[in-house]
């Protein structure tokens, strides 16, 4: 499908200040991205100072359901596919699975997701904030994945605008992240 694309480096640069503020259980912040595309997420995050990234070509849904699977990470950072039921399944995992707990997440998703019942209902009492880029992100499909089109822009762009959905793990932690981000931008 058309949603098999890598997030641009600019998207990760925009969240770097937030990632720097997330407490880590290890020496370096441990990041989990369950949706594998072409492996660029590891290189992108590494290039901005986050080398501890788990992003493998595996069935994340099977991994989440496995009683033997217990991933060790500090934060989930991902750009889930927008087709099928990927986003509702992700929201279910983030908000209802006891294995996930109260860990923070940063989700790069279409702006229209914030109005969907599967999102608003999953949030319950959670109050995330949203980081909206000034310029629309251009997503890159793996080489040879899409047919050639007349316009390079249409070959690379998603059919929607996107933004970061930010949750700090608790409402208090989310509010602190938001305040720190505002303070830095002044």
Tab-separated table of C-alpha atoms in Angstrom:
chain	number	residue	atom	x	y	z
A	1	UNK	CA	0.000	0.000	0.000
A	2	UNK	CA	0.905	3.665	-0.281
A	3	UNK	CA	1.562	3.896	3.461
A	4	UNK	CA	4.785	1.870	3.270
A	5	UNK	CA	7.152	4.829	3.697
A	6	UNK	CA	9.952	6.063	5.920
A	7	UNK	CA	9.547	9.187	8.031
A	8	UNK	CA	11.887	12.012	7.036
A	9	UNK	CA	14.817	13.007	9.242
A	10	UNK	CA	13.129	16.396	9.864
A	11	UNK	CA	10.324	14.635	11.723
A	12	UNK	CA	12.830	13.119	14.154
A	13	UNK	CA	14.723	16.395	14.493
A	14	UNK	CA	11.460	18.041	15.587
A	15	UNK	CA	11.012	15.570	18.461
A	16	UNK	CA	14.659	15.438	19.537
A	17	UNK	CA	14.128	18.040	22.332
A	18	UNK	CA	11.272	15.916	23.697
A	19	UNK	CA	13.290	12.701	23.556
A	20	UNK	CA	16.082	14.402	25.507
A	21	UNK	CA	13.638	15.024	28.360
A	22	UNK	CA	12.355	11.443	28.693
A	23	UNK	CA	13.807	9.662	31.732
A	24	UNK	CA	15.694	6.487	30.882
A	25	UNK	CA	15.953	3.238	32.817
A	26	UNK	CA	19.311	2.627	31.122
A	27	UNK	CA	22.429	4.626	30.258
A	28	UNK	CA	20.856	5.729	26.966
A	29	UNK	CA	17.209	6.270	26.118
A	30	UNK	CA	15.766	3.036	24.727
A	31	UNK	CA	13.350	3.614	21.820
A	32	UNK	CA	10.917	1.085	20.357
A	33	UNK	CA	9.383	1.464	16.883
A	34	UNK	CA	7.167	-1.554	16.157
A	35	UNK	CA	6.539	-0.757	12.481
A	36	UNK	CA	9.433	-1.664	10.201
A	37	UNK	CA	9.638	-0.146	6.724
A	38	UNK	CA	13.174	-0.133	5.420
A	39	UNK	CA	15.261	0.396	8.557
A	40	UNK	CA	15.854	4.140	8.129
A	41	UNK	CA	14.341	4.942	11.534
A	42	UNK	CA	17.412	3.462	13.238
A	43	UNK	CA	19.823	5.534	11.128
A	44	UNK	CA	17.710	8.692	11.512
A	45	UNK	CA	17.456	8.468	15.297
A	46	UNK	CA	21.113	7.485	15.591
A	47	UNK	CA	22.121	10.555	13.564
A	48	UNK	CA	20.448	12.866	16.118
A	49	UNK	CA	21.968	11.158	19.155
A	50	UNK	CA	19.675	8.230	19.941
A	51	UNK	CA	21.530	4.995	19.112
A	52	UNK	CA	19.440	2.606	21.226
A	53	UNK	CA	16.537	1.836	18.848
A	54	UNK	CA	14.610	-1.416	18.430
A	55	UNK	CA	12.989	-1.621	14.967
A	56	UNK	CA	12.900	-5.060	13.383
A	57	UNK	CA	11.013	-6.675	10.534
A	58	UNK	CA	8.615	-8.738	12.636
A	59	UNK	CA	4.911	-9.046	13.365
A	60	UNK	CA	4.495	-6.576	16.210
A	61	UNK	CA	0.935	-7.742	16.892
A	62	UNK	CA	2.086	-11.331	17.473
A	63	UNK	CA	4.932	-10.022	19.633
A	64	UNK	CA	2.530	-7.949	21.750
A	65	UNK	CA	0.229	-10.937	22.282
A	66	UNK	CA	3.019	-13.365	23.177
A	67	UNK	CA	3.226	-14.136	26.877
A	68	UNK	CA	6.967	-14.749	26.420
A	69	UNK	CA	7.619	-11.332	24.896
A	70	UNK	CA	8.585	-8.494	27.172
A	71	UNK	CA	10.277	-5.665	25.320
A	72	UNK	CA	12.485	-3.434	27.409
A	73	UNK	CA	12.220	0.183	26.255
A	74	UNK	CA	11.668	3.659	27.669
A	75	UNK	CA	9.484	5.155	24.921
A	76	UNK	CA	7.592	4.096	21.824
A	77	UNK	CA	8.219	6.346	18.796
A	78	UNK	CA	6.530	5.379	15.551
A	79	UNK	CA	4.802	6.363	12.348
A	80	UNK	CA	2.224	3.569	11.993
A	81	UNK	CA	0.742	2.603	8.628
A	82	UNK	CA	-2.541	4.455	8.167
A	83	UNK	CA	-4.230	1.670	6.186
A	84	UNK	CA	-6.285	-1.222	7.549
A	85	UNK	CA	-6.598	-1.372	11.334
A	86	UNK	CA	-3.020	-0.497	12.254
A	87	UNK	CA	-3.743	2.731	14.148
A	88	UNK	CA	-6.694	1.331	16.166
A	89	UNK	CA	-4.604	-1.742	17.071
A	90	UNK	CA	-1.707	0.481	18.125
A	91	UNK	CA	-3.972	2.642	20.297
A	92	UNK	CA	-5.401	-0.490	21.917
A	93	UNK	CA	-1.881	-1.677	22.763
A	94	UNK	CA	-0.758	1.691	24.106
A	95	UNK	CA	-3.793	2.278	26.306
A	96	UNK	CA	-5.058	-1.166	27.336
A	97	UNK	CA	-2.156	-3.611	27.397
A	98	UNK	CA	-0.667	-4.036	30.876
A	99	UNK	CA	2.728	-4.902	29.330
A	100	UNK	CA	2.945	-1.371	27.904
A	101	UNK	CA	2.129	0.277	31.226
A	102	UNK	CA	2.570	4.021	31.631
A	103	UNK	CA	5.390	4.479	29.179
A	104	UNK	CA	5.462	7.588	27.001
A	105	UNK	CA	4.793	7.568	23.278
A	106	UNK	CA	5.327	9.832	20.293
A	107	UNK	CA	3.163	8.906	17.328
A	108	UNK	CA	3.513	10.488	13.901
A	109	UNK	CA	0.040	10.112	12.440
A	110	UNK	CA	-2.437	11.811	10.115
A	111	UNK	CA	-4.003	14.872	11.718
A	112	UNK	CA	-7.493	13.410	11.255
A	113	UNK	CA	-6.754	10.614	13.767
A	114	UNK	CA	-7.365	12.939	16.737
A	115	UNK	CA	-11.080	13.046	15.827
A	116	UNK	CA	-11.580	9.306	15.317
A	117	UNK	CA	-13.662	7.469	17.962
A	118	UNK	CA	-11.045	4.696	18.253
A	119	UNK	CA	-8.541	7.373	19.292
A	120	UNK	CA	-10.712	9.508	21.567
A	121	UNK	CA	-12.197	6.449	23.288
A	122	UNK	CA	-8.782	4.840	23.793
A	123	UNK	CA	-7.435	7.996	25.460
A	124	UNK	CA	-9.976	7.840	28.304
A	125	UNK	CA	-8.454	10.238	30.897
A	126	UNK	CA	-5.185	10.821	29.006
A	127	UNK	CA	-4.463	14.327	27.727
A	128	UNK	CA	-1.732	14.242	25.075
A	129	UNK	CA	-0.525	17.266	23.202
A	130	UNK	CA	0.210	17.644	19.510
A	131	UNK	CA	3.323	18.858	17.757
A	132	UNK	CA	2.364	20.206	14.328
A	133	UNK	CA	5.184	20.827	11.837
A	134	UNK	CA	5.267	24.190	10.080
A	135	UNK	CA	5.800	22.420	6.776
A	136	UNK	CA	4.208	19.190	5.582
A	137	UNK	CA	6.465	16.144	5.913
A	138	UNK	CA	7.489	14.295	2.760
A	139	UNK	CA	7.614	10.532	3.288
A	140	UNK	CA	9.917	8.318	1.254
A	141	UNK	CA	8.962	4.852	-0.001
A	142	UNK	CA	11.723	2.243	-0.294
A	143	UNK	CA	13.533	2.361	-3.647
A	144	UNK	CA	11.550	0.600	-6.371
A	145	UNK	CA	8.473	0.197	-4.154
A	146	UNK	CA	6.164	2.548	-6.088
A	147	UNK	CA	5.601	3.010	-9.786
A	148	UNK	CA	7.029	6.137	-11.382
A	149	UNK	CA	4.663	9.118	-11.481
A	150	UNK	CA	4.871	12.395	-13.361
A	151	UNK	CA	5.539	14.366	-10.172
A	152	UNK	CA	8.213	13.451	-7.645
A	153	UNK	CA	6.144	15.187	-4.949
A	154	UNK	CA	3.164	12.891	-5.487
A	155	UNK	CA	5.462	9.893	-5.507
A	156	UNK	CA	6.772	10.821	-2.032
A	157	UNK	CA	3.993	12.638	-0.183
A	158	UNK	CA	1.287	11.118	1.942
A	159	UNK	CA	-2.287	12.024	0.972
A	160	UNK	CA	-2.703	13.878	4.283
A	161	UNK	CA	-0.922	16.210	6.676
A	162	UNK	CA	0.549	14.658	9.784
A	163	UNK	CA	1.563	15.657	13.295
A	164	UNK	CA	3.144	14.179	16.393
A	165	UNK	CA	0.787	12.896	19.087
A	166	UNK	CA	2.730	13.229	22.361
A	167	UNK	CA	2.049	11.374	25.621
A	168	UNK	CA	4.524	11.551	28.507
A	169	UNK	CA	3.270	8.453	30.345
A	170	UNK	CA	1.003	10.340	32.762
A	171	UNK	CA	-0.966	13.571	32.466
A	172	UNK	CA	1.535	15.249	34.808
A	173	UNK	CA	4.569	14.084	32.793
A	174	UNK	CA	2.857	15.162	29.565
A	175	UNK	CA	2.179	18.616	30.975
A	176	UNK	CA	5.810	18.926	32.134
A	177	UNK	CA	7.071	17.955	28.651
A	178	UNK	CA	4.759	20.532	27.097
A	179	UNK	CA	5.906	23.294	29.482
A	180	UNK	CA	9.588	22.481	28.912
A	181	UNK	CA	9.063	22.541	25.155
A	182	UNK	CA	7.301	25.917	25.328
A	183	UNK	CA	10.042	27.336	27.544
A	184	UNK	CA	12.733	26.256	25.044
A	185	UNK	CA	10.903	27.807	22.127
A	186	UNK	CA	10.658	31.270	23.739
